[in-house]
XYZ file of C-alpha atoms in Angstrom:
585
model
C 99.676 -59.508 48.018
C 98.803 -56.148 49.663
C 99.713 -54.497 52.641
C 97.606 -52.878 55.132
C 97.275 -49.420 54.551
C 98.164 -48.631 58.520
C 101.864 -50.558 57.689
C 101.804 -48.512 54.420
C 101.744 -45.099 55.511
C 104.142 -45.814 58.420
C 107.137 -46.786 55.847
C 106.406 -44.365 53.308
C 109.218 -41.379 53.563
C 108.069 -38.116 53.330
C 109.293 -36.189 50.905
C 110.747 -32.894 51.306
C 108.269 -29.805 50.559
C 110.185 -27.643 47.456
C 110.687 -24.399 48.455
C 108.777 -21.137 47.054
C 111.644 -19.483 45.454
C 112.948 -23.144 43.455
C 109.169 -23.160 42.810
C 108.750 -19.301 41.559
C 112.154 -20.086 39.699
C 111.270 -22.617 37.743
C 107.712 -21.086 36.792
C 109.414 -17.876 35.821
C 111.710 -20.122 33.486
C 108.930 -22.383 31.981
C 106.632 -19.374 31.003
C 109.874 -17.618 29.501
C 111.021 -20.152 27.258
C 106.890 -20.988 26.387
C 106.604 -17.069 25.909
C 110.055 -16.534 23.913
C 110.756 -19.931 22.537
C 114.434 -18.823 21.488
C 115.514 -19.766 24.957
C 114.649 -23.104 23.496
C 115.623 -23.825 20.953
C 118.455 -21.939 20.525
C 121.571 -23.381 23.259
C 120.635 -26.708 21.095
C 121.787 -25.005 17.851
C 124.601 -26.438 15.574
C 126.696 -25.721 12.789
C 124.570 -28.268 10.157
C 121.475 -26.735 11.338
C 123.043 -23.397 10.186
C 123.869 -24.437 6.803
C 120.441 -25.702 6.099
C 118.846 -22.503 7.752
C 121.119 -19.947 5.826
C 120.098 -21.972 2.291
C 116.609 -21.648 2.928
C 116.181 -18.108 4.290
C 118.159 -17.045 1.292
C 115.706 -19.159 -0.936
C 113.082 -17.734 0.514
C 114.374 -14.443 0.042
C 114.370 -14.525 -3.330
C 110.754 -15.146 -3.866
C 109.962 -12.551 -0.880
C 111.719 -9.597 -2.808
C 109.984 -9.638 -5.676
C 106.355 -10.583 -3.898
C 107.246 -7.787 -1.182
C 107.128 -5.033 -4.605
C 104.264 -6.630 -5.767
C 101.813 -6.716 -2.872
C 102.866 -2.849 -2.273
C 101.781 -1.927 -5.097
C 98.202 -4.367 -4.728
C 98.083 -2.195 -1.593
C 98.361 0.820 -3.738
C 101.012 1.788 -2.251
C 105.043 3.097 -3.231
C 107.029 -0.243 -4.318
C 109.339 0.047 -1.652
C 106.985 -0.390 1.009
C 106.713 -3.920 0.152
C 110.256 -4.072 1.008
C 109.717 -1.946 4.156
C 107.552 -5.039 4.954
C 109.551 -8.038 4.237
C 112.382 -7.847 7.156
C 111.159 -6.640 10.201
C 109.013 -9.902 10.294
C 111.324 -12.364 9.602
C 113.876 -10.665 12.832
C 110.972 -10.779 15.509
C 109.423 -14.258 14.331
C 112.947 -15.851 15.297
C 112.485 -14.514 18.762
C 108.495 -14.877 19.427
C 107.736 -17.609 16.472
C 107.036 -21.433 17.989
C 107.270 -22.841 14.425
C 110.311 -22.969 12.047
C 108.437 -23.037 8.772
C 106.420 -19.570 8.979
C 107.809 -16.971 7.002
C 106.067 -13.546 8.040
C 105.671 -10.844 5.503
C 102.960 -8.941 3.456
C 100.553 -11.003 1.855
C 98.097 -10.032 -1.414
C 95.073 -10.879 1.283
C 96.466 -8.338 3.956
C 97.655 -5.780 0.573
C 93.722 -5.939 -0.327
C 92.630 -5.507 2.644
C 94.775 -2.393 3.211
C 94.567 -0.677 -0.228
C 90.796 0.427 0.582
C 92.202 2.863 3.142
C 95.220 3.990 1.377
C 93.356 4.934 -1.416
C 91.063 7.164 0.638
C 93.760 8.391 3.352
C 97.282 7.955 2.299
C 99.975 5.726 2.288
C 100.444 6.739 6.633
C 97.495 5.301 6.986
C 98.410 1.499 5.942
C 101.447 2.169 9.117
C 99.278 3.462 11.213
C 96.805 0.132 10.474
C 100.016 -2.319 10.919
C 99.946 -0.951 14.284
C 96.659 -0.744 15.279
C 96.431 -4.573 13.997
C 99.528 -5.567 16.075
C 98.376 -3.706 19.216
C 94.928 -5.944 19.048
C 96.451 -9.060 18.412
C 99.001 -9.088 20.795
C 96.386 -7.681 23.349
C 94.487 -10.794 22.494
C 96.975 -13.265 22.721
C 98.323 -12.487 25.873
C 94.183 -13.021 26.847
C 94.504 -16.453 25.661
C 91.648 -15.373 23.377
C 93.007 -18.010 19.893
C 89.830 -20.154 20.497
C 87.865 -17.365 18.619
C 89.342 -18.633 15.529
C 87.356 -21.910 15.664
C 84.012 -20.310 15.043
C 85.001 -19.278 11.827
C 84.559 -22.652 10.015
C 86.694 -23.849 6.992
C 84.360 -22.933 4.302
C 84.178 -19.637 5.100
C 87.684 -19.451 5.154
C 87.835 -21.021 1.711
C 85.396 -18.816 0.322
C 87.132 -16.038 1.297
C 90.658 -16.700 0.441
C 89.382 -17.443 -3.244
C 87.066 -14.219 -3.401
C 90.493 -12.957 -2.454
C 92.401 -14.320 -4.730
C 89.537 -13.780 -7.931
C 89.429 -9.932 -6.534
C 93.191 -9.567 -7.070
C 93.952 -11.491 -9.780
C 91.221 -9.483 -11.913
C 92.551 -6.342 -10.466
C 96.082 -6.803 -12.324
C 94.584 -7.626 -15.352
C 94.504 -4.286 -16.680
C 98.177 -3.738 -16.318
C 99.233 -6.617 -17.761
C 96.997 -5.573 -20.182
C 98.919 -2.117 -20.334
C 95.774 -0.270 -19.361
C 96.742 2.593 -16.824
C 94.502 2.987 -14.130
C 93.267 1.081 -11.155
C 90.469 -0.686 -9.573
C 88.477 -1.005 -5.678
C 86.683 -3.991 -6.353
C 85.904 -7.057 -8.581
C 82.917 -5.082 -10.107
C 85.236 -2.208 -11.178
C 87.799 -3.926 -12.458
C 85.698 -5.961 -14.890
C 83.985 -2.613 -15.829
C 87.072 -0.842 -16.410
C 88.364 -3.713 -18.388
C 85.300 -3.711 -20.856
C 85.344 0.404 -20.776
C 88.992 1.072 -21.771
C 89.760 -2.618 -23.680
C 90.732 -0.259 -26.725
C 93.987 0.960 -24.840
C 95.346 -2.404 -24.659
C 99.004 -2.240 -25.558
C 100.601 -4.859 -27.323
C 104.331 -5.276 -25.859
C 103.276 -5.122 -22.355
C 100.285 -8.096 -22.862
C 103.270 -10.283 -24.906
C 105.219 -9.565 -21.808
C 103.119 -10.184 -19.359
C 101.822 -13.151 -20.825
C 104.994 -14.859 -21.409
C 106.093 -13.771 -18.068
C 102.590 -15.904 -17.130
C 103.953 -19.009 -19.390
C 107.075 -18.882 -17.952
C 106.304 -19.028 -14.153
C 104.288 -22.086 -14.844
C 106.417 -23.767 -17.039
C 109.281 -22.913 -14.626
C 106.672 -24.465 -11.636
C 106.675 -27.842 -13.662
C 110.199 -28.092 -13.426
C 110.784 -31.872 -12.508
C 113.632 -31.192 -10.054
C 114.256 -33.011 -6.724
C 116.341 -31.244 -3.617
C 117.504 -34.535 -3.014
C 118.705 -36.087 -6.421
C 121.353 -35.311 -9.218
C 122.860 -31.809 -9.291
C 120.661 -31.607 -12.174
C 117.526 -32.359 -10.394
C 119.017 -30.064 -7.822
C 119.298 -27.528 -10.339
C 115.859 -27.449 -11.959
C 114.499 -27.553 -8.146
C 116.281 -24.102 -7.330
C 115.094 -22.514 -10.302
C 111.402 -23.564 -9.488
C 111.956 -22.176 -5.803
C 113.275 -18.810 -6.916
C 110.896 -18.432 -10.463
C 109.454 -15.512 -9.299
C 113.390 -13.881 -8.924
C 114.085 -15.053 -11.691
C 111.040 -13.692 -14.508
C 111.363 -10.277 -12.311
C 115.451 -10.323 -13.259
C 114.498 -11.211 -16.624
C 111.725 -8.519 -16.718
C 114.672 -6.010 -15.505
C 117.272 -7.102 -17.751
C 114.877 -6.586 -21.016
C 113.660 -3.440 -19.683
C 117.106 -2.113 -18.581
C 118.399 -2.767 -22.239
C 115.487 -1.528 -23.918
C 115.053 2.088 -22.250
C 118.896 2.616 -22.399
C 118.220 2.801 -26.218
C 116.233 5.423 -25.701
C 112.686 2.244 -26.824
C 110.372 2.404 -23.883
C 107.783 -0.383 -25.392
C 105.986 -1.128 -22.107
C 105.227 0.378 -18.365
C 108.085 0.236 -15.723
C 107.919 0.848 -11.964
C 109.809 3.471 -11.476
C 111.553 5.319 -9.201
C 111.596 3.584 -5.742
C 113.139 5.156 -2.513
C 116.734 4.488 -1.955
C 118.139 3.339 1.278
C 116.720 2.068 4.612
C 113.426 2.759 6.095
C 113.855 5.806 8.895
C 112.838 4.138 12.300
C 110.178 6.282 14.223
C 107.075 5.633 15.847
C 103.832 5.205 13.685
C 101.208 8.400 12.747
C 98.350 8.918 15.126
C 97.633 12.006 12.809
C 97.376 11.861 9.181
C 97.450 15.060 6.728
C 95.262 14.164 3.937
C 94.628 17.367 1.690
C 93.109 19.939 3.799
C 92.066 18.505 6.825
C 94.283 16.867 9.223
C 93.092 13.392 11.099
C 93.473 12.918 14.533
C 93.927 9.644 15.998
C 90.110 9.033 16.901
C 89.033 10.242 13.666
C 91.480 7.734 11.905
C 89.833 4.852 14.457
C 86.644 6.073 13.185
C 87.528 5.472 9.485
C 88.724 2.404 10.045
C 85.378 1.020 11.359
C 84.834 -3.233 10.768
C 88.472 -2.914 9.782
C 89.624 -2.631 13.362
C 88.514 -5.827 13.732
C 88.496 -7.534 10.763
C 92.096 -6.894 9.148
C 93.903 -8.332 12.670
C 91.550 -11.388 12.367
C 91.873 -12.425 9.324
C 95.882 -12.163 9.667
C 95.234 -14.601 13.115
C 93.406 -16.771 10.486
C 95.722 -16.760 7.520
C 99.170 -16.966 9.947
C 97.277 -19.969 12.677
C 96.178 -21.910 9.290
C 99.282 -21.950 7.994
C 101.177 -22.571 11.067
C 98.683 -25.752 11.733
C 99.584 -27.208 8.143
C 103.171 -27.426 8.431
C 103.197 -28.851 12.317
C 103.237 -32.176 11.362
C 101.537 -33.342 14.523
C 103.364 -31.219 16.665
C 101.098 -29.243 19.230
C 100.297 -25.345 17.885
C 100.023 -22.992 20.496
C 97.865 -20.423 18.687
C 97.812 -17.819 21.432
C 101.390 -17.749 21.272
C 101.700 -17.452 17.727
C 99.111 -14.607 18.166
C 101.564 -12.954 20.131
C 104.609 -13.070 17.948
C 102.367 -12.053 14.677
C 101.090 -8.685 16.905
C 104.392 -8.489 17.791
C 105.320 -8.557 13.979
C 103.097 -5.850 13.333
C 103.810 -3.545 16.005
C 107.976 -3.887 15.250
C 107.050 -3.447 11.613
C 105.098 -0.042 11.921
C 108.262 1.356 13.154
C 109.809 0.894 9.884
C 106.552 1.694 7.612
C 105.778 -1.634 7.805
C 101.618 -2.195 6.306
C 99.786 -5.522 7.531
C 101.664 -8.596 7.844
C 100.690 -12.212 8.388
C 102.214 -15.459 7.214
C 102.848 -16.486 4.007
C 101.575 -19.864 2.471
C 103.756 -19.050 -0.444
C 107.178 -18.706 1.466
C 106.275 -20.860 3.790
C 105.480 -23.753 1.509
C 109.266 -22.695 0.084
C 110.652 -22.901 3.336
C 109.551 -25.998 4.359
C 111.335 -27.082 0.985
C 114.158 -25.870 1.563
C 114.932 -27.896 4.287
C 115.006 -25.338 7.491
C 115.939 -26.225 10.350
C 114.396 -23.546 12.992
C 113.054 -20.304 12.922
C 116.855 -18.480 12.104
C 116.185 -18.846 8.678
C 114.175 -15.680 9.330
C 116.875 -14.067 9.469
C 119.053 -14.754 6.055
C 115.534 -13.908 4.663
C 115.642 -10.372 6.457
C 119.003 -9.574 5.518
C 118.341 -9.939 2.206
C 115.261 -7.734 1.856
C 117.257 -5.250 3.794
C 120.566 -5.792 1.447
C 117.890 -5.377 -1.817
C 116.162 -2.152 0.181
C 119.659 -0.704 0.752
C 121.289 -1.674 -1.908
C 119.284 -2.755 -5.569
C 116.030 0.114 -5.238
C 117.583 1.355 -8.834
C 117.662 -1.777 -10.183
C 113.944 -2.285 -9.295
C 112.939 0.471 -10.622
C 113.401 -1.088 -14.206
C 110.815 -3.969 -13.020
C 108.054 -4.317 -16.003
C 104.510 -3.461 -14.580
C 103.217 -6.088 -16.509
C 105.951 -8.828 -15.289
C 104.845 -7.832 -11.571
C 101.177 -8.383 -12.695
C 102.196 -11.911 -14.087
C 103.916 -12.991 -11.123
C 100.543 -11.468 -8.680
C 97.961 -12.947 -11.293
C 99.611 -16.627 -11.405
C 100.150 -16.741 -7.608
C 96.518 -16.065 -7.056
C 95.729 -19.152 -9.659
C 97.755 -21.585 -7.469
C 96.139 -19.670 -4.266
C 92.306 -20.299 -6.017
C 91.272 -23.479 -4.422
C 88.440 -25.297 -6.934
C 89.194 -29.176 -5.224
C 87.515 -27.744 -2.028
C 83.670 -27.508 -4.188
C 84.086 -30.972 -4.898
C 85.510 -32.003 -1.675
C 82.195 -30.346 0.201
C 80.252 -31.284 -2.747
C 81.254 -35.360 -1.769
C 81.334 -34.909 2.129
C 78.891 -32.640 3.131
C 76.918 -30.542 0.742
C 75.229 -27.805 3.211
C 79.017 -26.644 3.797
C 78.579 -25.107 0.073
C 76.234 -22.790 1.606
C 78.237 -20.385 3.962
C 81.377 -21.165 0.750
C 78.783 -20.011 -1.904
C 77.914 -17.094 0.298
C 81.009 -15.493 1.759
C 82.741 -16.023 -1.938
C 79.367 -14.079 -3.910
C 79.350 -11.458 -1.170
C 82.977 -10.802 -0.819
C 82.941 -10.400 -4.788
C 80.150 -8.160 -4.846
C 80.173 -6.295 -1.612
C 83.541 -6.663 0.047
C 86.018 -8.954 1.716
C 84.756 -7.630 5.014
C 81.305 -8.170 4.720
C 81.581 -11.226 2.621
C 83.162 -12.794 5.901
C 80.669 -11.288 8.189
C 77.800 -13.004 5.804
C 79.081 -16.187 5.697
C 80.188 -16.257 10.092
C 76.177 -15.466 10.212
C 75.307 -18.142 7.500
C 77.396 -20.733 9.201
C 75.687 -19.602 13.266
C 72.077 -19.827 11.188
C 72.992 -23.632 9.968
C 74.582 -24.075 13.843
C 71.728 -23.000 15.293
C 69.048 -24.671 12.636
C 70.667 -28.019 13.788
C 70.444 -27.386 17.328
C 66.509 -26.797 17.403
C 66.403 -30.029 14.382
C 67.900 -32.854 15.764
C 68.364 -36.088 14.154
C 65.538 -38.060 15.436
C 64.591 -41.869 15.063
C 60.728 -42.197 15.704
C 59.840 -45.631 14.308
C 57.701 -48.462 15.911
C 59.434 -51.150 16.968
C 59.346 -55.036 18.626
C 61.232 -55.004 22.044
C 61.348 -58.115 24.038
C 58.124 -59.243 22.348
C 56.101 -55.886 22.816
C 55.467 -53.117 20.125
C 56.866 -49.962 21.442
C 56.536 -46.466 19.634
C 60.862 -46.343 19.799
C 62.461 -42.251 19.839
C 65.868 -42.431 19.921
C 67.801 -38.217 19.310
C 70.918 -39.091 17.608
C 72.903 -35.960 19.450
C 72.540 -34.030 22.721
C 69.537 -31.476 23.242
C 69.325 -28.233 24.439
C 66.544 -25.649 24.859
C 66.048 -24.956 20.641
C 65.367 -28.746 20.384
C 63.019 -29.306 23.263
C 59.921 -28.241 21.548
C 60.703 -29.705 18.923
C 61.213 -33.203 20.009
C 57.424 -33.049 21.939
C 55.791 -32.179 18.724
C 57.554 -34.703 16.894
C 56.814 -37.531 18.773
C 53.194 -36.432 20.034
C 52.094 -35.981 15.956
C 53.267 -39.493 15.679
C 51.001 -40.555 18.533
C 48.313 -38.785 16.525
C 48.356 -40.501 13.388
C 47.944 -44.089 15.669
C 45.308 -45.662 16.309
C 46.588 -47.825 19.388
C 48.063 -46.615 22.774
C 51.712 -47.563 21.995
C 54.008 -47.210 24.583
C 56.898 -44.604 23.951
C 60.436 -45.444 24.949
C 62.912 -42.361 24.678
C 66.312 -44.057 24.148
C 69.080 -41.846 25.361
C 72.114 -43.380 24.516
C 73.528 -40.320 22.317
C 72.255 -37.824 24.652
C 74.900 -36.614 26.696
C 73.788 -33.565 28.404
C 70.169 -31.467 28.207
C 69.188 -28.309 29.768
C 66.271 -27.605 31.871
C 64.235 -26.365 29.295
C 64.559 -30.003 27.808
C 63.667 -31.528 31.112
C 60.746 -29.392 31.488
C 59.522 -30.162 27.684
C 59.725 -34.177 28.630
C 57.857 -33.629 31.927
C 55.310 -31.881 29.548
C 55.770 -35.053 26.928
C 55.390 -37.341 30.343
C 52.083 -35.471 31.052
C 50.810 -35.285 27.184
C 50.706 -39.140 27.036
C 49.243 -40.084 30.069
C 46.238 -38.073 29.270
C 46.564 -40.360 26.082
C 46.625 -43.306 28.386
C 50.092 -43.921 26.805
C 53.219 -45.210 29.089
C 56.437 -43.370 28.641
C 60.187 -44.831 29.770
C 63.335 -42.604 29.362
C 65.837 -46.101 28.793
C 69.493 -45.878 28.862
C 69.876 -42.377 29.552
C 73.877 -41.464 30.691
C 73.864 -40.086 34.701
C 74.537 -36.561 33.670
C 71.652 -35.929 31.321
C 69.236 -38.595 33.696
C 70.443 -36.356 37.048
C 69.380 -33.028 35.025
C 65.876 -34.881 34.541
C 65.580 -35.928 37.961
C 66.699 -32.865 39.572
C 64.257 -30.531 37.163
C 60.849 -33.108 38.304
C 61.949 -35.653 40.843
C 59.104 -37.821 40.018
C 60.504 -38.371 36.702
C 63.060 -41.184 38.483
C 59.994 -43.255 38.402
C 60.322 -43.428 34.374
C 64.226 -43.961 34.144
C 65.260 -47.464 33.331
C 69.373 -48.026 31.988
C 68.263 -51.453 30.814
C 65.680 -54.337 31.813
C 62.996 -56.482 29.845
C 60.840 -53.909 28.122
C 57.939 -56.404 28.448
C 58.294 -56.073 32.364
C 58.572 -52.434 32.299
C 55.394 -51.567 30.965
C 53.655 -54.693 32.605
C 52.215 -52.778 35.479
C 49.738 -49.915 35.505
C 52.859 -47.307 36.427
C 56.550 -47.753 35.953
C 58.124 -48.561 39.144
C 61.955 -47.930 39.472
C-alpha cells in the first residue's frame, strides 16, 4: 500500500543541515588519514601484531643487507651506498605506504638504470637522480596522474624486466669469472667476456659457482613457517640464503687473507659510520669542468622521465600482487615512493622502488602492517654503523652469485608460453622491447615497445572485427554486417569499403542490415561514413536498415543526418521492413 506523496512529505522530519566547520572537519580528517595512512592504522596496533612485524622486518633485513651491497656496486657505485639506500625507505613507507607488504629499497632494475650516469658523471650524480626522480613522482601523484601506468601494457613490462634481468646477470659474469673490469651493456659484456676469457681465475669461478649451487639448493629447502621447528628451521634459512652465502663468503675470505693467501677478489674498504645528512648536489665536479644544475638536467635527457616511471611501474606492480583484493590506490603509493626518494637523497640515497624480492619475503614472514619497515631500517642502519669492516671481506664473486641467481628467478620464460596460448600478437611489443632493450638500451627498448603496442592499438581501431555474411531473416535473404566492437573515425572507412566490395562481387540487390548490438558509441566521422554507405546503396537500388543499434550510438546517427531515423529499427519482422519501397520508422 502507498501513500500519497502530499501525506508523505508532510510527516517526513527534516533533518538538521550539518554545519560547515563539522563538515570541513571531517574532510580535513578523511583526506589525512587517506594521505598518511598511519593515522589508520596505527591507534589499532597491538602487541601480537608487533611480534609478527619485528620477525619479519628483521627477516627481511637480512636479505636487504647483502642485496643493498650488491645493487651498489651494479650501479657502479661505492658498496656502502647500497646501504645508504636500504633504510631511509623502509622509515618513510611506514608513514606514506597504504600496503604492509612493500619493502622499498634499491633494486638491480633502478641500479642499471642509474650506473649509465655514474659512470659518465660520478657517484653525486646517482643522489642528485634519487631526487630529481622523487621530486617528479611525488609531483605526479599529488596530480592524481597513476592512470598513466595503464598504457604501458604487461608485455612490455615483461619484456623489459627480463632484458633487465639478461643485461645484469651477463654483466656479473665476468667477476664471478674473476675477470676485472666492467661492462655498459649486454653487447659489451659478452665482448669483454670472449676478449679477456684467458684471465679467468680459478678460485674465484669455484667460489662463485658454489656460492650459485648453494643459493639454489638453499631455495629448495622444504621448510614450512607453520610446521615442526624443523620445517621452521629450513624455512628461515631459505628466507635469509642470501645472508647467509655472503657470511659464508666473509668467513672464508676473512680466514684466508689473515694468512697472508688472497686466492680471489674482495670488496674492500667500505665507508664506516652513518651517512652525513645534507641536501642533494645541484652541481657536480667531474674532472675539470664543474656541472650546474641545468647542465646535469640536460645529461639526464629520457632519463628524467624514464627512471621515475619505471620505479611507478616496478613499486604499483608489486603493490597490486600482494593486495589480495584489497583496493590499490596507486596515486597514493606514488606519493609515498617520491617521497622515498626525496628523504633518501638526503642521505646519498640512488633510485629506489619496491622490491619483489623482499617483498615476496615479507609477505612470508607473516607482517602484519607497514612497521615492519622499520626493524628492516634499523638493521641496515645497525650493519652501516656498525659491520662496514666486516663487509669489506665480502668475495666479489659471492656478490656476483647472489646478483646472477636473483636475476634467474627474476627472468620470466612462463610468460612466452602464456602469450604464446592466449594471445599471440602480445609477443610482438614482448619480442620488441626485450631485442631493443638488449641491443640499444633499457630506455629505448621501453619507448619501442609503448610505440609497438599504440601501432597494434591503433591497427585494431581502423580493423574491426566485422561479420559480413548473407543471411535468411524472417524468410528474406539479407546481406547481414554485424562490427563486433565500437567504431570510431579509423574504422569508418573502413567498414564502407568492406561492405560496398561485398555488394560488388553480387549479382542481386541484397538488402544490407547493419546490426549494432556491440556498438556502443561512434563518432561523427562514423555517422558521416554510414550516411555515405546509406547513399552508396541506394544508387545500387539496395535497401539499408541500421537494426538494434543502443540509444547512444543511434542518437549520434540521428543527430549527425536526421533523416537517418528513417533507417533505425531496434527489432521488427525483417520481411516487413524492407516490404515497402522506403523504410518507414
Amino acid at each position: 500500500m502507498s501513500l500519497p506523496r502530499g501525506r508523505f512529505r508532510e510527516t517526513t522530519p527534516l533533518l538538521p543541515r550539518p554545519s560547515v566547520s563539522f563538515s570541513r572537519s571531517c574532510n580535513l580528517k578523511g583526506v589525512l588519514v587517506r594521505r598518511i595512512p598511519i593515522l589508520a592504522w596505527l591507534p589499532l596496533y597491538s602487541w601480537t601484531k608487533l611480534l609478527q612485524d619485528t620477525l619479519a622486518g628483521l627477516t627481511v633485513g637480512l636479505t636487504a643487507i647483502p642485496q643493498g651491497i650488491a645493487y651498489a656496486i651494479v650501479a657502479g657505485l661505492p658498496a656502502q651506498y647500497g646501504l645508504y639506500s636500504g633504510f631511509m625507505g623502509c622509515f618513510v613507507y611506514l608513514i606514506f605506504g597504504s600496503s604492509k607488504d612493500v619493502t622499498v629499497g634499491p633494486t638491480a632494475i633502478m641500479a642499471l638504470l642509474t650506473q649509465q650516469h655514474v659512470t659518465k658523471l660520478g657517484k653525486d650524480f646517482a643522489v642528485l637522480l634519487c631526487f630529481l626522480s622523487g621530486a617528479l613522482i611525488t609531483a605526479m601523484g599529488l596530480l592524481h596522474l597513476g592512470f598513466l601506468v595503464d598504457f604501458i601494457s604487461m608485455p612490455v613490462i615483461c619484456g623489459f624486466s627480463n632484458a633487465a634481468a639478461v643485461i645484469i646477470a651477463t654483466s656479473q659474469l665476468g667477476t664471478l669469472l674473476g675477470i676485472k673490469g666492467r661492462s655498459d651493456s649486454f653487447i659489451d659484456a659478452i665482448s669483454q667476456i670472449i676478449k679477456h676469457g684467458n684471465e679467468t681465475k680459478l678460485w674465484d669461478t669455484l667460489l662463485g659457482v658454489c656460492s650459485m649451487t648453494v643459493l639454489v639448493l638453499l631455495k629448495k629447502l622444504p621448510g614450512k613457517k607453520l610446521g615442526t621447528p624443523l620445517e621452521k628451521f629450513m624455512w628461515l634459512v631459505c628466507i635469509a640464503r642470501n645472508a647467509i652465502v655472503v657470511m659464508v663468503g666473509i668467513l672464508i675470505a676473512y680466514v684466508l687473507f689473515s694468512h697472508d693467501i688472497k686466492p680471489f677478489q674482495i670488496t674492500g674498504n667500505i665507508t664506516e659510520g652513518l651517512p652525513p645528512v645534507s641536501l642533494p648536489p645541484f652541481t657536480i665536479v667531474n674532472g675539470n669542468h664543474t656541472y650546474t644544475f641545468f647542465e646535469l638536467v640536460s645529461e639526464l635527457g629520457s632519463s628524467i622521465v624514464s627512471v621515475p616511471l619505471i620505479a611507478i611501474l616496478e613499486s604499483i606492480a608489486i603493490a597490486k600482487a600482494f593486495a589480495k583484493g584489497k583496493t590499490l590506490d596507486a596515486n597514493q603509493e606514488m606519493l609515498a615512493l617520491g617521497l622515498c626518494n626525496i628523504f633518501g637523497s638526503l642521505v646519498k640515497s640512488m633510485p629506489v622502488t619496491g622490491s619483489f624480492t623482499r617483498t615476496a619475503i615479507n609477505n612470508a614472514s607473516g607482517v602484519k602492517t607497514p612497521m615492519g619497515g622499520l626493524f628492516t631500517g634499523a638493521l641496515v642502519l645497525l650493519a652501516c654503523g656498525l659491520l662496514t669492516s666486516t663487509f669489506a671481506f665480502i668475495p666479489k664473486a659471492t656478490l656476483a652469485a647472489v646478483i646472477i641467481i636473483a636475476m634467474y628467478y627474476m627472468f620470466e620464460v612462463q610468460i612466452f608460453i602464456v602469450l604464446w596460448r592466449t594471445k599471440k600478437i602480445d609477443l610482438v611489443p614482448l619480442t620488441v622491447t626485450l631485442l631493443c632493450c638488449l641491443a640499444v638500451g633499457l630506455e629505448y627498448g621501453m619507448i619501442a615497445g609503448v610505440a609497438v603496442n599504440l601501432i597494434l592499438l591503433l591497427y585494431f581501431a581502423a580493423r574491426p572485427g566485422l561479420l559480413i555474411e548473407e543471411r535468411i531473416v524472417d524468410g528474406l535473404t539479407v546481406l547481414y554486417v554485424s562490427p563486433k566492437q565500437s567504431l570510431s573515425y579509423p574504422a569508418a572507412e573502413y567498414l564502407r569499403e568492406r561492405v560496398m566490395s561485398w555488394c560488388d562481387k553480387k549479382s542481386g540487390n541484397l538488402p544490407v542490415v547493419v546490426e549494432g548490438r556491440h556498438v556502443l558509441r561512434i563518432d561523427a566521422t562514423v555517422a558521416k561514413n554510414l550516411t555515405l554507405l546509406l547513399t552508396d546503396l541506394a544508387a545500387r537500388d539496395q535497401k539499408l536498415v541500421f537494426w538494434n543499434w543502443c540509444e547512444d550510438a543511434m542518437q549520434t546517427l540521428v543527430c549527425y543526418e536526421p533523416s537517418l531515423a528513417t533507417y533505425c529499427r531496434s527489432s521488427s519482422n525483417m520481411a516487413q521492413i524492407f516490404s515497402g519501397d522506403t523504410v518507414i520508422c
